[in-house]
Tab-separated table of C-alpha atoms and ligand atoms in Angstrom:
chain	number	residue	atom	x	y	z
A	19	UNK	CA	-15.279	-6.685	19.564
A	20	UNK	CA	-13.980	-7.304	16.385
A	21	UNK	CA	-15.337	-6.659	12.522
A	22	UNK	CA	-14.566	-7.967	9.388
A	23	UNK	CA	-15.271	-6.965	5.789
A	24	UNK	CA	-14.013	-7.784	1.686
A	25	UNK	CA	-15.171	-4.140	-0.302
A	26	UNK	CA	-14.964	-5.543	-4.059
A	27	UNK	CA	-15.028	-8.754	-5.366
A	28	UNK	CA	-11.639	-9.741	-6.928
A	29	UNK	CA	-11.242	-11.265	-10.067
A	30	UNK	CA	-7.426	-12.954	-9.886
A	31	UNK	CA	-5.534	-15.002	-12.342
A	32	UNK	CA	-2.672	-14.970	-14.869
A	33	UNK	CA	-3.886	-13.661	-17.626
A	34	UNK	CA	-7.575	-12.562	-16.258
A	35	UNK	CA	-6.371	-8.619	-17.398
A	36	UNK	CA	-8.114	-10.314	-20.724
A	37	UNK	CA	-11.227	-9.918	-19.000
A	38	UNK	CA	-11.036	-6.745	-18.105
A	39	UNK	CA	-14.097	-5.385	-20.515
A	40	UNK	CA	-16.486	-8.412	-19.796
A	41	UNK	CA	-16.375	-6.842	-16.256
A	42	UNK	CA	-16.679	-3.297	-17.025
A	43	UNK	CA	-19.563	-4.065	-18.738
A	44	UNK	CA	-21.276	-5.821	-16.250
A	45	UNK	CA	-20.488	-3.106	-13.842
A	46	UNK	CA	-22.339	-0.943	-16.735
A	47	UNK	CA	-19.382	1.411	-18.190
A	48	UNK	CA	-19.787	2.225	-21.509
A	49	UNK	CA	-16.823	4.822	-21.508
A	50	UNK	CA	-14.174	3.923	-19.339
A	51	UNK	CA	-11.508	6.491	-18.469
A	52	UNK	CA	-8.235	4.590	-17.759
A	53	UNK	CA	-5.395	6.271	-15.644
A	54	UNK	CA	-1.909	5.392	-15.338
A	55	UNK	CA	1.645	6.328	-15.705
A	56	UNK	CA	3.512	7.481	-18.779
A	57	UNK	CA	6.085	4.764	-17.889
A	58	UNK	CA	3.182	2.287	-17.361
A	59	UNK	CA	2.130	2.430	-21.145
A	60	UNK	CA	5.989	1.729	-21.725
A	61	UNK	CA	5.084	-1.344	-20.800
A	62	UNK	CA	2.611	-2.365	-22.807
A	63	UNK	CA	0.053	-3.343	-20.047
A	64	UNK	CA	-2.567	-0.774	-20.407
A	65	UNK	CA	-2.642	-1.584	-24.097
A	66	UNK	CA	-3.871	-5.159	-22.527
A	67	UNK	CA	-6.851	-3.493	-21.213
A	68	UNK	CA	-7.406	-1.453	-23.471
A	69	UNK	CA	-7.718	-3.628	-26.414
A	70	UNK	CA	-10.263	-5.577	-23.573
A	71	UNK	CA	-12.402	-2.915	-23.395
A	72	UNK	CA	-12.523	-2.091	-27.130
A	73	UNK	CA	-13.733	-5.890	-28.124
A	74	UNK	CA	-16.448	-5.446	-25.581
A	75	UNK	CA	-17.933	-2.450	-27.043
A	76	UNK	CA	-16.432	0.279	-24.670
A	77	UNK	CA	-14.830	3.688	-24.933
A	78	UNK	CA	-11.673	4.255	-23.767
A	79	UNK	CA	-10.246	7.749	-23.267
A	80	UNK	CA	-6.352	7.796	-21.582
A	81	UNK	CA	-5.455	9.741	-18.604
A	82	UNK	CA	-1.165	9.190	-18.114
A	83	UNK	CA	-0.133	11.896	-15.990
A	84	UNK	CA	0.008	9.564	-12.621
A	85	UNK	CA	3.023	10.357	-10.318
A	86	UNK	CA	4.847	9.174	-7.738
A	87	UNK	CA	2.400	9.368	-4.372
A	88	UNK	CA	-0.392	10.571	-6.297
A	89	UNK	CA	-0.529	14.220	-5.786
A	90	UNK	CA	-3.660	15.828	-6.001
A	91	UNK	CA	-2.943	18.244	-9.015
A	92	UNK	CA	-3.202	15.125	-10.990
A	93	UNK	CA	-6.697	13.912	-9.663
A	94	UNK	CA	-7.960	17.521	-10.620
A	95	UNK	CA	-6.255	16.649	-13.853
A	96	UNK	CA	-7.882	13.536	-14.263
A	97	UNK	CA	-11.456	14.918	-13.030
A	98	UNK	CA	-11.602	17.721	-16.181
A	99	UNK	CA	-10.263	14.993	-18.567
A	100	UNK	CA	-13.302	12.467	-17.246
A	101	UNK	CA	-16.087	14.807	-17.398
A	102	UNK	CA	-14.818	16.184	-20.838
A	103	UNK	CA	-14.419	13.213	-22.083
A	104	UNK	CA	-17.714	11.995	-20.807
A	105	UNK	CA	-16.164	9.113	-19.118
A	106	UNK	CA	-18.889	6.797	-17.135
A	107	UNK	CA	-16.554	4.426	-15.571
A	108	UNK	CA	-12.870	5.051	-14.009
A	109	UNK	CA	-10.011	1.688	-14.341
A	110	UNK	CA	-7.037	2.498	-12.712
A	111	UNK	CA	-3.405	0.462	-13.992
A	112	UNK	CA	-0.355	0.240	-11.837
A	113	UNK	CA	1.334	0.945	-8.907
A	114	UNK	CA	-0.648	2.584	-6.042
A	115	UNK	CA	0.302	5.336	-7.216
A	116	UNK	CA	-2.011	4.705	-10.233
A	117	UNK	CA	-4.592	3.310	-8.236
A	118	UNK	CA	-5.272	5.440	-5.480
A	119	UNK	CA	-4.977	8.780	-8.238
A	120	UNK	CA	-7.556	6.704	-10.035
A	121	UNK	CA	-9.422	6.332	-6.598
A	122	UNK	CA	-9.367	9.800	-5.936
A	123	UNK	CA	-10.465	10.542	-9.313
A	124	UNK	CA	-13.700	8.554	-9.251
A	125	UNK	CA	-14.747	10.364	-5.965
A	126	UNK	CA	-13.481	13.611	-7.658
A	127	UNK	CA	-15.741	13.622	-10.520
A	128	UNK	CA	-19.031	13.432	-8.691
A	129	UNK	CA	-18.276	15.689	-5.698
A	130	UNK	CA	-15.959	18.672	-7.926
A	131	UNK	CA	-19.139	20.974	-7.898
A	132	UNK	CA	-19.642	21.051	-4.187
A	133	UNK	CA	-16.441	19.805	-2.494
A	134	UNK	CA	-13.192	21.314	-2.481
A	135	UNK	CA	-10.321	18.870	-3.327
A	136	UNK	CA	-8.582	19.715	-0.035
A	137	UNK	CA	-11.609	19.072	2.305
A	138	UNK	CA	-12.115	15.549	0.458
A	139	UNK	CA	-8.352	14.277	0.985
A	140	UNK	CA	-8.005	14.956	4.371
A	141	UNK	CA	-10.701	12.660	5.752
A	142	UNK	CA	-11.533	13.502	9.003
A	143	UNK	CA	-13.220	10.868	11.025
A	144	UNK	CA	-14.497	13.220	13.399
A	145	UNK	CA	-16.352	15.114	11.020
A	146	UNK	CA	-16.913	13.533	7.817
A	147	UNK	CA	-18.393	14.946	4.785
A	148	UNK	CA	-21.178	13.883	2.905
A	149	UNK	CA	-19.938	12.709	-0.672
A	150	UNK	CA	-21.809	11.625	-3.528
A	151	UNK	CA	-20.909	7.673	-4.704
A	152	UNK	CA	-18.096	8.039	-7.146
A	153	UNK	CA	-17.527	6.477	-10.225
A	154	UNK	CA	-17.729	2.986	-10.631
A	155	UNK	CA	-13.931	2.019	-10.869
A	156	UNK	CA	-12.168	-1.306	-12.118
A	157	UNK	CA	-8.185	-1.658	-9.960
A	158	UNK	CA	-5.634	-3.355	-11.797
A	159	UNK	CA	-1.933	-3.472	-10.031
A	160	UNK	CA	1.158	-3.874	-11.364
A	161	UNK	CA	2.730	-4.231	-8.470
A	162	UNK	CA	2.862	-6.160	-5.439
A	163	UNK	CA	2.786	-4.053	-2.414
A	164	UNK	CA	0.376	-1.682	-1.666
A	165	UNK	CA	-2.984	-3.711	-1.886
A	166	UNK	CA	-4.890	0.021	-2.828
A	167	UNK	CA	-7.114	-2.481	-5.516
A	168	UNK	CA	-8.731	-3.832	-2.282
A	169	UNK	CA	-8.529	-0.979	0.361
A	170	UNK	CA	-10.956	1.448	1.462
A	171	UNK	CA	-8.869	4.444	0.697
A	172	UNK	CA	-6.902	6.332	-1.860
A	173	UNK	CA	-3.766	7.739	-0.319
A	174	UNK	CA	-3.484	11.266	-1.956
A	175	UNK	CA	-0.425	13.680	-1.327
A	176	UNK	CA	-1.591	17.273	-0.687
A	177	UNK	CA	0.492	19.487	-2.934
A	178	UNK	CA	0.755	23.059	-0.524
A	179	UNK	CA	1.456	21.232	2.660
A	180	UNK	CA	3.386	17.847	1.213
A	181	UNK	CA	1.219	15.772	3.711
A	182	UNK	CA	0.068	12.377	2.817
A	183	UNK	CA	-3.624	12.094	3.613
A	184	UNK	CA	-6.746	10.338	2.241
A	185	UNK	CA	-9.897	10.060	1.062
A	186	UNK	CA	-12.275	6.717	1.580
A	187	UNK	CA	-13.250	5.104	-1.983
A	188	UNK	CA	-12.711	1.924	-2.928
A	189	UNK	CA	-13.066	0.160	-6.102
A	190	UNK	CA	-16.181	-1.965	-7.540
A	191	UNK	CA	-13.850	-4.734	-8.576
A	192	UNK	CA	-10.379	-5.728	-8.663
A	193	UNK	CA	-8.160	-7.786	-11.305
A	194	UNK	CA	-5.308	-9.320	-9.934
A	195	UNK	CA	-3.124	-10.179	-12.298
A	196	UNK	CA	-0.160	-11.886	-11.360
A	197	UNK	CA	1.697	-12.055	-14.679
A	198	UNK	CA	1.254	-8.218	-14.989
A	199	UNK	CA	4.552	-8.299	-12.406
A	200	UNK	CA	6.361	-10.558	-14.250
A	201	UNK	CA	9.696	-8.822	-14.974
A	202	UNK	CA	9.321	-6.123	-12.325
A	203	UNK	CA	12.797	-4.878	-11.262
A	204	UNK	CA	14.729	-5.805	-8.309
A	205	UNK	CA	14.241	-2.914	-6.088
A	206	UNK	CA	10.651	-1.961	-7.108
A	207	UNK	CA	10.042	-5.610	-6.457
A	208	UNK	CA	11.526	-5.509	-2.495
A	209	UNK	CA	10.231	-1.943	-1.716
A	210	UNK	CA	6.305	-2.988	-2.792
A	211	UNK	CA	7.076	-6.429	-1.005
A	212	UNK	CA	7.757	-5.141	2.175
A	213	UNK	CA	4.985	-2.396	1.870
A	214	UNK	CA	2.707	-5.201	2.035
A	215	UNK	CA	4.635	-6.916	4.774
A	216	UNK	CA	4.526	-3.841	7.025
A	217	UNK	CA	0.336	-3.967	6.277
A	218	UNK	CA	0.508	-7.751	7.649
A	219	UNK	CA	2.584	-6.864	10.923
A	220	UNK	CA	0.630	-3.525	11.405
A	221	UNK	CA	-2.731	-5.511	10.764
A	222	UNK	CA	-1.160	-8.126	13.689
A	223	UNK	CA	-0.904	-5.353	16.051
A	224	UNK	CA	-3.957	-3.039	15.416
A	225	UNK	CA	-5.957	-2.300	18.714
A	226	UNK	CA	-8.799	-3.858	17.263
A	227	UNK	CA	-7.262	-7.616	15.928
A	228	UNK	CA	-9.521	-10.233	14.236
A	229	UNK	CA	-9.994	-13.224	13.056
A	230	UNK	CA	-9.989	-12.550	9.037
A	231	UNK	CA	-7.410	-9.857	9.490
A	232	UNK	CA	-4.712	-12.506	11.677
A	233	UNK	CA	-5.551	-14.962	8.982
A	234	UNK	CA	-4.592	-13.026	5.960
A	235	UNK	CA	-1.676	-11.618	7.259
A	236	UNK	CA	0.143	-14.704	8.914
A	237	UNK	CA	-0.708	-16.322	5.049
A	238	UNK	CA	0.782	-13.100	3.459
A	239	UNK	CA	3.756	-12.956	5.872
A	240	UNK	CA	4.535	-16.543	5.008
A	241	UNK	CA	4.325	-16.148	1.512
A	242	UNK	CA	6.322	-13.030	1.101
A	243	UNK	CA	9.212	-14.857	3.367
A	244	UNK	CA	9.591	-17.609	0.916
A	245	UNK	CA	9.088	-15.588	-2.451
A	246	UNK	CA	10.182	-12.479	-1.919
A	247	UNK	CA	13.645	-13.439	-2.253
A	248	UNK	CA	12.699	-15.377	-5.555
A	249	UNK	CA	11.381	-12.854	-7.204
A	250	UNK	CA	14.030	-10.661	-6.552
A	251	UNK	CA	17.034	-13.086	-7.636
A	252	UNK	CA	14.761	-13.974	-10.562
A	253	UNK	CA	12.172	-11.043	-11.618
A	254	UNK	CA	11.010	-13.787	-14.224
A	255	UNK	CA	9.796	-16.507	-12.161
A	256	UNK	CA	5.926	-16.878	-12.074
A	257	UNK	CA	5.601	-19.034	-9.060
A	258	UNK	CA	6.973	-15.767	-6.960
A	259	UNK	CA	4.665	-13.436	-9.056
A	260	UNK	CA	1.552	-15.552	-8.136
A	261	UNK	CA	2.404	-15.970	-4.554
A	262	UNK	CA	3.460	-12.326	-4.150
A	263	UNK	CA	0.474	-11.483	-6.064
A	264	UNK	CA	-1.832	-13.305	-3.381
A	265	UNK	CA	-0.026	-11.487	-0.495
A	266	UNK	CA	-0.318	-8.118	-1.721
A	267	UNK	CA	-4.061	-8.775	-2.138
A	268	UNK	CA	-4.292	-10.422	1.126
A	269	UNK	CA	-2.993	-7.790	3.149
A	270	UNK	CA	-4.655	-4.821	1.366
A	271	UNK	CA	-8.208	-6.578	2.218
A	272	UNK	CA	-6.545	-7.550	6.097
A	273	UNK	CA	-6.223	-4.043	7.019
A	274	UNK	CA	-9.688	-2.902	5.772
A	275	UNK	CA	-11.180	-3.234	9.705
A	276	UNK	CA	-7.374	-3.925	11.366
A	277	UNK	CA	-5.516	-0.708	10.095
A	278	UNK	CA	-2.426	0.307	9.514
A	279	UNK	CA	-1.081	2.510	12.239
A	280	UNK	CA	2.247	3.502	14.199
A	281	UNK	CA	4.525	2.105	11.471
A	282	UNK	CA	2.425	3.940	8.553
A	283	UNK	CA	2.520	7.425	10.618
A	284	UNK	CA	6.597	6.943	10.473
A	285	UNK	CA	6.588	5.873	6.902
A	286	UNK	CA	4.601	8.353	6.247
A	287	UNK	CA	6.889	11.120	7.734
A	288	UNK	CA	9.529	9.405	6.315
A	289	UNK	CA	8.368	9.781	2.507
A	290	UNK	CA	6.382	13.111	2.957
A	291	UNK	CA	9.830	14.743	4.908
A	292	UNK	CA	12.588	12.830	3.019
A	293	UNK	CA	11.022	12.020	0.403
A	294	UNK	CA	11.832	8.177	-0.030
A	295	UNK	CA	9.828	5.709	-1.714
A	296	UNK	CA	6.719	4.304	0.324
A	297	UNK	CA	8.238	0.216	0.088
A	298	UNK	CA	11.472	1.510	1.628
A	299	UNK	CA	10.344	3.797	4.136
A	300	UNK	CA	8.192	0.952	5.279
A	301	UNK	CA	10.512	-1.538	5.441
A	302	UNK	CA	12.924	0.332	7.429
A	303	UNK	CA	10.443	1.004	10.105
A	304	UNK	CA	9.017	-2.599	10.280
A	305	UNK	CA	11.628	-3.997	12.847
A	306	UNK	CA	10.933	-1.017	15.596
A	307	UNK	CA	7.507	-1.346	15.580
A	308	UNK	CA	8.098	-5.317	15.987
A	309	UNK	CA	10.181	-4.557	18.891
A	310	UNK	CA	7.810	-1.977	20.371
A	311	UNK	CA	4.533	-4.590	19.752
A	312	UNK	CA	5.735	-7.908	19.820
A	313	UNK	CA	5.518	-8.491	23.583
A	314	UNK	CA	2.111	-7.496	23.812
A	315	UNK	CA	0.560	-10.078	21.422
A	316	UNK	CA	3.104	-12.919	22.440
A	317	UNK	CA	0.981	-16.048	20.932
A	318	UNK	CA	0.338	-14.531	17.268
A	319	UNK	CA	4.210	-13.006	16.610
A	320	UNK	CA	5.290	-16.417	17.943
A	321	UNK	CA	3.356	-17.778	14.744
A	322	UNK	CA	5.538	-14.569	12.790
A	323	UNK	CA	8.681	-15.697	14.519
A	324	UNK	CA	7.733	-19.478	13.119
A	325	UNK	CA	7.414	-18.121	9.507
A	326	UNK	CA	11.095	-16.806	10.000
A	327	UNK	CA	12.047	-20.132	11.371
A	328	UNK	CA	13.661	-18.724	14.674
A	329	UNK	CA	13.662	-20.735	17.581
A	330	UNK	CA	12.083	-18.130	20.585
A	331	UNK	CA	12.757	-19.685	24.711
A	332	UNK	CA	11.316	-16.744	25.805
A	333	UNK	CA	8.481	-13.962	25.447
A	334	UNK	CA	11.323	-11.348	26.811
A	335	UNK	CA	13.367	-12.128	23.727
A	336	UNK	CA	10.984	-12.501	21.144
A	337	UNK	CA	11.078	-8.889	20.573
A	338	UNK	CA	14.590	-8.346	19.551
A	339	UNK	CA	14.938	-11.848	17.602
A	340	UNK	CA	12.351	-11.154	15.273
A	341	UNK	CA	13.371	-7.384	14.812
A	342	UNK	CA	16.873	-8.894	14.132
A	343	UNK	CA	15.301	-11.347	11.990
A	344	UNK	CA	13.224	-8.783	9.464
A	345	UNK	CA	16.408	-6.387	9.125
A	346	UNK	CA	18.158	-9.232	8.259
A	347	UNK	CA	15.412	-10.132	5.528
A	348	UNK	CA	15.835	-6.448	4.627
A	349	UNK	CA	19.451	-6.766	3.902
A	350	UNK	CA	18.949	-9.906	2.037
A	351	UNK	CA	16.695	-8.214	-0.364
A	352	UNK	CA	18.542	-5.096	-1.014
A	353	UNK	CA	16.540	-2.668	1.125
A	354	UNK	CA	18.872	0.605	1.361
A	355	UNK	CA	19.275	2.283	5.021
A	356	UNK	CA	18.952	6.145	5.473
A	357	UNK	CA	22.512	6.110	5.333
A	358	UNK	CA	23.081	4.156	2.087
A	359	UNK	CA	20.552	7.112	0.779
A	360	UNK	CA	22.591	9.606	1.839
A	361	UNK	CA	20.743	10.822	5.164
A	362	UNK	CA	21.862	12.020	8.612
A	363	UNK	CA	20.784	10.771	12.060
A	364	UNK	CA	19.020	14.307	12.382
A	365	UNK	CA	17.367	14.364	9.027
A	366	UNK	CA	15.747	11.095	10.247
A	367	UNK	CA	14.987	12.559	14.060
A	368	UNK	CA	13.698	15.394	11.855
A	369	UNK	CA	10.455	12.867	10.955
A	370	UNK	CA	9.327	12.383	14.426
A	371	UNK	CA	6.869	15.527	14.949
A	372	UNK	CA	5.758	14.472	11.418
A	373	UNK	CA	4.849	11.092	12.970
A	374	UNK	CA	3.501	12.025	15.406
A	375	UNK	CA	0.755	14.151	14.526
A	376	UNK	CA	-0.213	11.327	12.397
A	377	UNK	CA	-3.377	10.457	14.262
A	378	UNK	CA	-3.426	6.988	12.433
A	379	UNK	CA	-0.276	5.958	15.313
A	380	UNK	CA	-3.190	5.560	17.910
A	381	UNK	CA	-4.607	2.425	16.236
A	382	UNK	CA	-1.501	0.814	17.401
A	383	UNK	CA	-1.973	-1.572	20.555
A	384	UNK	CA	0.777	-0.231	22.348
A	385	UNK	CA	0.516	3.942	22.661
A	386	UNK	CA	2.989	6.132	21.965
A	387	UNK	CA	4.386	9.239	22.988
A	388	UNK	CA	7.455	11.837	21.509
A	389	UNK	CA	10.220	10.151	23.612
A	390	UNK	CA	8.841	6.276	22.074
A	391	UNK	CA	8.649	7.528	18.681
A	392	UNK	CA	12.106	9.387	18.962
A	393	UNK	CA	13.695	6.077	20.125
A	394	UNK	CA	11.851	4.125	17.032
A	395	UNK	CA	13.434	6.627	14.618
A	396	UNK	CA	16.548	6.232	16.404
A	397	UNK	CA	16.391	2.807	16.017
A	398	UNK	CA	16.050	3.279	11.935
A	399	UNK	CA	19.177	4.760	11.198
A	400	UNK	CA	21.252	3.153	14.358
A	401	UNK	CA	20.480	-0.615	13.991
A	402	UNK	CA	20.017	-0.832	10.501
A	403	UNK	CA	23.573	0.765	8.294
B	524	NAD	N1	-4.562	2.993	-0.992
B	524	NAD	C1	-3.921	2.191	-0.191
B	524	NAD	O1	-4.523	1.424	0.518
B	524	NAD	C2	-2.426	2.227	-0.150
B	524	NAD	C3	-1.726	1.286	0.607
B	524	NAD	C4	-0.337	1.361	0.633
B	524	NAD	C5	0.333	2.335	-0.102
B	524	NAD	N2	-0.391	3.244	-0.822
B	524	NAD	C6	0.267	4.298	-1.622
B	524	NAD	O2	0.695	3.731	-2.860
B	524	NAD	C7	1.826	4.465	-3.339
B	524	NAD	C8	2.967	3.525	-3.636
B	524	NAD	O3	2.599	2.602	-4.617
B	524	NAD	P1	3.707	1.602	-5.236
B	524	NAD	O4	4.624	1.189	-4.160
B	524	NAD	O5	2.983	0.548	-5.992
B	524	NAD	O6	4.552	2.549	-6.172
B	524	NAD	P2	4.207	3.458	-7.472
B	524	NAD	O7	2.816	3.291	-7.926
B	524	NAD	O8	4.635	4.849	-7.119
B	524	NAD	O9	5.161	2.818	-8.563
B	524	NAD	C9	6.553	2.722	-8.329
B	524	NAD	C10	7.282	2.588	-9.627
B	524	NAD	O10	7.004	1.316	-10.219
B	524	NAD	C11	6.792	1.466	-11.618
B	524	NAD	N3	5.966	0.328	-12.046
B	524	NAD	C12	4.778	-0.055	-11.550
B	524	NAD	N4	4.370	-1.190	-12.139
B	524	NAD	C13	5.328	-1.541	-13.037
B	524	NAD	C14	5.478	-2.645	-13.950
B	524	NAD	N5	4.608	-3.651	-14.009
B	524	NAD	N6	6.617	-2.674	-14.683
B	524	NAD	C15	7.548	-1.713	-14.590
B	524	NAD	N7	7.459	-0.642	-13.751
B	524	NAD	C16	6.359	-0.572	-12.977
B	524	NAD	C17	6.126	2.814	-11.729
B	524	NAD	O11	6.298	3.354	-13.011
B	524	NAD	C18	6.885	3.622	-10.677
B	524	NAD	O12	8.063	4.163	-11.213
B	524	NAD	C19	2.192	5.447	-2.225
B	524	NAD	O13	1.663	6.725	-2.520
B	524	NAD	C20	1.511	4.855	-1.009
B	524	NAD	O14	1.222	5.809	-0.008
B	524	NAD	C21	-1.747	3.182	-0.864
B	525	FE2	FE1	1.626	0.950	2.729
């Protein structure tokens, strides 16, 4: 069985941020609340929409208080400032960060009366609540990596227990921008590249692989092998921007049906524990999941271990080589190991029960249990320093 699906339509383009209020108002916003980061406006990019929505008519009302991992103080914070402001439409601008708070704000607004913030970010399959629709919401990234514009899910942090959990929203349409990540620095530029990366592989081994997802990701893969490096050397070349663009998107909308799974639930622990940054936590744990999944869908990582341009003789060493291969793509791009960021071997072992109560892991195609996981933590810090 397999089952495929695209949430929002996606409006991409250099340059289509310009048409950012000719689609609000279709989606019928006359007051648009737009949330992003203090250090966002720095930039000059939510003036962009802004100035969009204000030639087509629309109300705009500023919500900057987005930080890093979107805790959920901030989508309270963002609620009270929508409904006081009598904002009718929600646009989230920048990182994930941005867009998932903006997300969580949307689903917020219409549910504050009757749900409590906690119950609605820690989605539980099992028992899911019944939500008013939220907000019609507009998703514009800035970066390349996390693919939140075209997910089904805001990834909120809960502030008492420091876990990273969810709620399911997604966005009514999505502006991809490349140009908008034109002149993104070095390291934001890896870390967010190889978030999007570890969606691709995790889409590639999800228990429940298709068609759409496979296709997506092997596109994103290949285009994140041969720009990622550009953009990084040169953080002003467009022709990375666009393609890196593209694979961000890509993999966001591949792991819609073919989730994310064991190498989220360590990245996960990683960031929540350590507190690293999402790209690098992700990166780090990319080859061990290769090694732990590769063997078990043989014909599709051979197509990964083509992108990488190794030559495989074997299934038995396809594995390793391509683990190899990605930490060596890691170290090309400047991804730091837990020791370079100043962490012991048991800080990382710390992670594991973190990980593993994750209940996300299970979507992987190969189970795990607390000795596998150990070994894949091990595996971070040892083979990668
Ligand atoms: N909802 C989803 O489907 C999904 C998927 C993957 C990750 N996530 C979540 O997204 C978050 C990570 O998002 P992120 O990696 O984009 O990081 P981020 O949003 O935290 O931003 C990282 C940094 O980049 C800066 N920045 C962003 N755009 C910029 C620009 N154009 N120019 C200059 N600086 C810019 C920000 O100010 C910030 O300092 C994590 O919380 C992660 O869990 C969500
Ligand atoms: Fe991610």
């Amino acid at each position: 069985m397999s089952r495929y699906s695209q949430l929002c339509p996606v409006y991409f383009g250099p340059g289509e941020v310009n048409n950012t209020g000719a689609i609000a108002k279709e989606l019928g916003m006359t007051h648009v609340l737009l949330v992003t980061e203090k250090a966002i406006v720095e930039t000059g990019i939510p003036q962009k929409v802004m100035d969009s929505l204000l030639q087509s008519g629309i109300k705009v009302s500023i919500y900057d208080g987005v930080k890093m991992d979107a805790p959920d103080t901030t989508v309270i914070e963002g609620a009270e400032l929508a409904v006081s402001t009598g904002a009718d439409g929600i646009i989230g601008c920048g990182g994930g960060s941005s867009l998932d708070t903006a997300k969580g704000i949307a689903l917020y607004v219409t549910n504050k009366e009757n749900v409590d913030i906690k119950k609605m970010i820690h989605f539980d399959p099992a028992n899911p609540l019944i939500l008013a629709p939220a907000l019609k919401t507009i998703m514009i990234p800035t970066t390349s990596g996390t693919g939140s514009e075209s997910t089904f899910v805001a990834v909120i942090t809960d502030t008492d227990t420091h876990q990273k959990c969810g709620c399911i929203v997604w966005a009514n349409a999505a502006i991809v921008d490349p140009d908008l990540t034109v002149g993104l620095g070095k390291t934001i530029t890896a870390y967010t590249g190889m978030d999007a990366f570890s969606h691709c592989n995790e889409c590639l081994c999800n228990v429940m692989p298709n068609p759409h997802s496979d296709t997506l990701a092997l596109s994103s893969m290949e285009r994140i092998y041969k720009w990622l490096p550009v953009a990084v050397d040169d953080p002003e070349c467009k022709e990375a921007r666009y393609n890196l663009a593209i694979a961000s998107n890509f993999a966001g909308i591949a792991f819609q049906d073919s989730q994310v799974n064991v190498g989220h639930a360590m990245a996960h622990a990683l960031g929540a524990r350590l507190h690293i940054p999402h790209g690098i936590g992700c990166a780090l744990v990319t080859p061990p999941v290769i090694e732990l999944v590769a063997g078990a869908r043989p014909e599709i990582y051979g197509k990964v271990a083509e992108i990488f341009e190794l030559e495989i003789s074997s299934v038995e060493e396809l594995p390793a080589k391509l683990a190899d291969a990605v930490r060596s793509f890691n170290r090309r791009i400047g991804i730091p190991s837990m020791k370079d960021l100043g962490f012991t071997r048991e800080q990382v072992l710390s992670t594991v029960n973190y990980a593993l109560s994750e209940m996300m892991r299970m979507g992987c195609i190969v189970p795990q249990n607390e000795a596998v996981l150990t070994d894949m933590m091990a595996k971070v810090y040892d083979n990668y320093q």
